[in-house]
């Protein structure tokens, strides 16, 4: 789990679509070293490290799944950052943009993904769930997958739904996803959530006692944004009251 972000502002936009090519390193705060690992994310982290390491691996694609706020953005961002350090070109595309291009009948897809001459070493395709019930998008992703494989490129797909549970998605595409490695990120356990609370509090010079953390663990959701919102609210209330963090203070801050 790690910092939450929207798509970085330094993305370039091509005139025929809303496609964006990220200039990695896009957000330096996304690193392997500050990803908070839990039992539910350890395997996904290991796969992310492996696929961009440059070392031989037995898979050429990685399918990351999990609810929002569990760390998918952090994983593909530091994959892109790491690739930039090794001189490789990575392209980030959101499935929304891919589908928009198809629906508008544009003669090329974002980043020329469907062109054999594409020089992209690494494709990061986000929100892959959106291809469900869209036959044209499924065919496009299938074609892109095969062409990327032919030029010995690699791919990372991210979505909320595991590959084997995608609805309204043809088997020819889900089978491609399962050719590679699949990793589902599960909600953080108590230890990882407590670590995240302390890390976010430390970032704003806020001291949150362990007993307060234990109280929060029973009352806030386990996704990054919910934890961040809680810590932000507590910090603002602490500054307003000019008082250290206490149980009454966090009840006021969070309306508990």
Short mmCIF file of C-alpha atoms in Angstrom, two decimals, residues 3-251:
data_model
loop_
_atom_site.label_atom_id
_atom_site.label_comp_id
_atom_site.label_asym_id
_atom_site.label_seq_id
_atom_site.Cartn_x
_atom_site.Cartn_y
_atom_site.Cartn_z
CA UNK A 3 0.62 7.04 -1.75
CA UNK A 4 -2.60 7.67 -3.58
CA UNK A 5 -2.56 9.57 -6.83
CA UNK A 6 -4.41 10.44 -9.96
CA UNK A 7 -2.62 10.29 -13.28
CA UNK A 8 0.38 12.62 -13.13
CA UNK A 9 0.05 16.04 -14.72
CA UNK A 10 3.15 15.61 -16.85
CA UNK A 11 1.41 13.11 -19.11
CA UNK A 12 1.51 14.00 -22.79
CA UNK A 13 -1.69 13.99 -24.82
CA UNK A 14 -1.84 13.05 -28.44
CA UNK A 15 -4.15 15.00 -30.70
CA UNK A 16 -6.39 12.10 -31.65
CA UNK A 17 -7.33 10.92 -28.17
CA UNK A 18 -6.99 11.53 -24.47
CA UNK A 19 -4.18 9.00 -24.37
CA UNK A 20 -1.33 9.76 -22.03
CA UNK A 21 2.28 8.65 -22.08
CA UNK A 22 3.83 9.08 -18.67
CA UNK A 23 7.31 10.49 -18.35
CA UNK A 24 8.84 8.21 -15.76
CA UNK A 25 9.93 8.80 -13.09
CA UNK A 26 6.53 10.46 -12.88
CA UNK A 27 6.16 10.62 -9.10
CA UNK A 28 9.38 9.89 -7.20
CA UNK A 29 7.51 9.10 -3.98
CA UNK A 30 6.36 5.83 -5.52
CA UNK A 31 9.15 3.43 -4.62
CA UNK A 32 9.55 -0.23 -3.71
CA UNK A 33 10.94 0.84 -0.36
CA UNK A 34 7.87 2.75 0.83
CA UNK A 35 5.22 0.25 -0.20
CA UNK A 36 3.62 -0.95 3.02
CA UNK A 37 3.46 -4.71 2.77
CA UNK A 38 0.75 -6.87 4.28
CA UNK A 39 -0.06 -10.54 3.91
CA UNK A 40 -2.59 -9.58 1.25
CA UNK A 41 -0.12 -7.65 -0.90
CA UNK A 42 3.19 -9.48 -0.43
CA UNK A 43 2.79 -11.71 -3.48
CA UNK A 44 1.71 -8.82 -5.74
CA UNK A 45 4.75 -6.82 -4.63
CA UNK A 46 7.08 -9.72 -5.39
CA UNK A 47 5.56 -10.13 -8.87
CA UNK A 48 5.87 -6.39 -9.57
CA UNK A 49 9.53 -6.46 -8.60
CA UNK A 50 10.21 -9.50 -10.75
CA UNK A 51 8.53 -8.39 -13.97
CA UNK A 52 10.49 -5.14 -14.18
CA UNK A 53 13.77 -6.40 -12.72
CA UNK A 54 15.38 -7.31 -16.03
CA UNK A 55 16.07 -10.79 -14.72
CA UNK A 56 14.62 -13.80 -16.57
CA UNK A 57 11.08 -14.59 -15.42
CA UNK A 58 8.67 -17.24 -16.58
CA UNK A 59 5.86 -14.78 -17.34
CA UNK A 60 5.55 -11.80 -19.68
CA UNK A 61 2.44 -10.18 -18.22
CA UNK A 62 1.12 -9.39 -14.76
CA UNK A 63 -2.55 -8.96 -13.91
CA UNK A 64 -3.09 -7.03 -10.66
CA UNK A 65 -6.54 -6.99 -9.11
CA UNK A 66 -8.04 -5.58 -5.95
CA UNK A 67 -10.44 -2.99 -4.62
CA UNK A 68 -9.64 0.69 -4.92
CA UNK A 69 -7.09 2.11 -2.52
CA UNK A 70 -5.18 -1.12 -1.89
CA UNK A 71 -2.01 -0.23 -3.80
CA UNK A 72 -2.44 -1.01 -7.51
CA UNK A 73 -1.52 2.57 -8.47
CA UNK A 74 1.58 2.45 -6.29
CA UNK A 75 2.68 -0.83 -7.88
CA UNK A 76 2.40 0.22 -11.51
CA UNK A 77 3.86 3.65 -10.75
CA UNK A 78 7.02 2.24 -9.26
CA UNK A 79 7.24 -0.30 -12.07
CA UNK A 80 7.31 2.65 -14.49
CA UNK A 81 9.80 4.56 -12.34
CA UNK A 82 12.09 1.54 -12.12
CA UNK A 83 11.92 0.95 -15.88
CA UNK A 84 12.92 4.57 -16.52
CA UNK A 85 16.08 3.99 -14.52
CA UNK A 86 17.03 1.18 -16.91
CA UNK A 87 16.34 3.23 -20.05
CA UNK A 88 13.17 1.41 -21.11
CA UNK A 89 10.06 3.04 -22.51
CA UNK A 90 6.79 2.40 -20.69
CA UNK A 91 3.35 3.52 -21.80
CA UNK A 92 0.47 4.01 -19.39
CA UNK A 93 -3.01 3.84 -20.91
CA UNK A 94 -6.33 3.95 -19.09
CA UNK A 95 -8.95 1.64 -20.61
CA UNK A 96 -11.37 4.55 -20.70
CA UNK A 97 -9.14 6.22 -23.31
CA UNK A 98 -8.80 3.03 -25.30
CA UNK A 99 -12.58 2.59 -25.42
CA UNK A 100 -13.12 6.25 -26.30
CA UNK A 101 -10.78 5.90 -29.27
CA UNK A 102 -12.67 2.85 -30.50
CA UNK A 103 -16.09 4.42 -30.00
CA UNK A 104 -15.02 7.51 -31.96
CA UNK A 105 -13.76 5.36 -34.82
CA UNK A 106 -10.27 6.83 -34.64
CA UNK A 107 -7.79 5.30 -37.06
CA UNK A 108 -5.25 4.56 -34.38
CA UNK A 109 -5.28 3.61 -30.74
CA UNK A 110 -3.55 5.51 -27.90
CA UNK A 111 0.21 5.29 -28.28
CA UNK A 112 -0.11 3.39 -31.58
CA UNK A 113 -0.61 0.31 -29.45
CA UNK A 114 -2.05 -1.70 -32.31
CA UNK A 115 0.76 -0.87 -34.76
CA UNK A 116 3.49 -3.49 -35.31
CA UNK A 117 6.11 -0.73 -35.41
CA UNK A 118 5.37 0.39 -31.84
CA UNK A 119 8.56 0.60 -29.80
CA UNK A 120 6.96 0.40 -26.37
CA UNK A 121 8.92 -1.98 -24.13
CA UNK A 122 6.35 -2.08 -21.38
CA UNK A 123 2.59 -1.50 -21.42
CA UNK A 124 0.64 -0.51 -18.31
CA UNK A 125 -3.10 -0.85 -18.98
CA UNK A 126 -5.28 0.39 -16.12
CA UNK A 127 -8.92 -0.26 -15.19
CA UNK A 128 -9.08 -3.32 -17.41
CA UNK A 129 -12.56 -4.15 -16.07
CA UNK A 130 -13.95 -1.55 -18.47
CA UNK A 131 -13.53 -3.90 -21.44
CA UNK A 132 -16.37 -6.06 -20.08
CA UNK A 133 -19.37 -6.04 -22.43
CA UNK A 134 -17.34 -4.12 -25.03
CA UNK A 135 -16.40 -6.64 -27.77
CA UNK A 136 -14.37 -4.11 -29.75
CA UNK A 137 -12.20 -3.25 -26.75
CA UNK A 138 -11.69 -6.91 -25.95
CA UNK A 139 -10.53 -7.62 -29.50
CA UNK A 140 -8.21 -4.60 -29.37
CA UNK A 141 -6.62 -5.67 -26.08
CA UNK A 142 -6.24 -9.22 -27.43
CA UNK A 143 -4.47 -7.87 -30.53
CA UNK A 144 -2.28 -5.54 -28.45
CA UNK A 145 -1.37 -8.43 -26.14
CA UNK A 146 -0.24 -10.63 -29.02
CA UNK A 147 1.73 -7.87 -30.74
CA UNK A 148 3.45 -6.87 -27.50
CA UNK A 149 4.38 -10.49 -26.93
CA UNK A 150 5.75 -10.82 -30.49
CA UNK A 151 8.15 -7.93 -29.92
CA UNK A 152 9.16 -9.42 -26.56
CA UNK A 153 7.57 -6.62 -24.58
CA UNK A 154 5.86 -6.98 -21.23
CA UNK A 155 2.49 -5.90 -19.88
CA UNK A 156 0.86 -5.03 -16.57
CA UNK A 157 -2.92 -4.98 -16.33
CA UNK A 158 -4.77 -3.57 -13.34
CA UNK A 159 -8.43 -3.83 -12.38
CA UNK A 160 -10.79 -4.41 -9.51
CA UNK A 161 -11.84 -7.89 -10.64
CA UNK A 162 -9.56 -10.96 -10.82
CA UNK A 163 -9.00 -12.28 -14.34
CA UNK A 164 -10.95 -15.48 -13.71
CA UNK A 165 -14.00 -13.56 -12.48
CA UNK A 166 -14.35 -10.95 -15.22
CA UNK A 167 -17.93 -10.84 -16.43
CA UNK A 168 -19.01 -10.38 -20.06
CA UNK A 169 -15.44 -10.94 -21.20
CA UNK A 170 -14.56 -13.46 -23.90
CA UNK A 171 -12.45 -16.46 -22.99
CA UNK A 172 -9.91 -15.63 -25.70
CA UNK A 173 -8.95 -12.55 -23.67
CA UNK A 174 -9.19 -13.92 -20.13
CA UNK A 175 -7.03 -16.86 -21.22
CA UNK A 176 -4.35 -14.37 -22.29
CA UNK A 177 -4.49 -12.68 -18.90
CA UNK A 178 -4.04 -16.06 -17.25
CA UNK A 179 -1.08 -16.90 -19.49
CA UNK A 180 0.87 -14.49 -17.35
CA UNK A 181 1.02 -14.06 -13.59
CA UNK A 182 -2.08 -12.95 -11.70
CA UNK A 183 -2.00 -11.41 -8.23
CA UNK A 184 -4.94 -10.23 -6.15
CA UNK A 185 -4.29 -7.53 -3.55
CA UNK A 186 -6.38 -8.05 -0.43
CA UNK A 187 -7.30 -5.51 2.27
CA UNK A 188 -4.54 -4.69 4.73
CA UNK A 189 -4.29 -6.61 7.97
CA UNK A 190 -4.03 -4.92 11.38
CA UNK A 191 -0.25 -4.76 11.35
CA UNK A 192 -0.02 -3.12 7.92
CA UNK A 193 -2.85 -0.68 8.64
CA UNK A 194 -1.21 0.36 11.92
CA UNK A 195 2.08 0.83 10.08
CA UNK A 196 0.35 3.02 7.50
CA UNK A 197 -1.34 5.15 10.20
CA UNK A 198 2.01 5.74 11.91
CA UNK A 199 3.73 6.52 8.58
CA UNK A 200 1.10 9.06 7.50
CA UNK A 201 1.10 10.63 10.97
CA UNK A 202 4.89 10.85 10.96
CA UNK A 203 4.77 12.62 7.57
CA UNK A 204 2.85 15.50 9.18
CA UNK A 205 4.74 15.38 12.51
CA UNK A 206 1.74 13.97 14.34
CA UNK A 207 2.15 11.61 17.28
CA UNK A 208 -0.60 8.99 17.38
CA UNK A 209 -0.30 6.70 20.44
CA UNK A 210 -0.60 2.96 19.92
CA UNK A 211 -3.85 2.81 21.92
CA UNK A 212 -5.38 5.35 19.55
CA UNK A 213 -4.19 3.32 16.56
CA UNK A 214 -5.82 0.21 18.07
CA UNK A 215 -9.07 2.17 18.43
CA UNK A 216 -8.91 3.33 14.80
CA UNK A 217 -8.29 -0.18 13.51
CA UNK A 218 -11.76 -1.17 14.66
CA UNK A 219 -13.49 1.83 13.12
CA UNK A 220 -12.01 2.87 9.76
CA UNK A 221 -11.91 1.06 6.39
CA UNK A 222 -8.64 -0.58 5.33
CA UNK A 223 -8.03 1.28 2.07
CA UNK A 224 -5.35 3.95 1.69
CA UNK A 225 -7.64 6.91 1.09
CA UNK A 226 -9.81 6.16 4.14
CA UNK A 227 -6.75 5.87 6.37
CA UNK A 228 -5.25 9.04 4.92
CA UNK A 229 -8.50 10.95 5.39
CA UNK A 230 -8.66 9.81 9.01
CA UNK A 231 -5.08 10.90 9.76
CA UNK A 232 -5.64 14.22 7.97
CA UNK A 233 -8.81 14.87 9.97
CA UNK A 234 -7.09 14.05 13.25
CA UNK A 235 -4.14 16.28 12.40
CA UNK A 236 -6.40 19.21 11.51
CA UNK A 237 -8.37 18.82 14.73
CA UNK A 238 -5.16 18.55 16.75
CA UNK A 239 -3.91 21.78 15.22
CA UNK A 240 -7.25 23.50 15.76
CA UNK A 241 -7.38 22.52 19.41
CA UNK A 242 -3.62 22.91 19.85
CA UNK A 243 -3.73 19.67 21.73
CA UNK A 244 -2.06 16.27 21.46
CA UNK A 245 -4.01 13.32 20.07
CA UNK A 246 -6.45 11.85 22.58
CA UNK A 247 -9.51 9.64 22.29
CA UNK A 248 -11.96 12.55 22.71
CA UNK A 249 -10.04 14.51 20.06
CA UNK A 250 -10.23 11.77 17.42
CA UNK A 251 -13.92 11.21 18.17
#
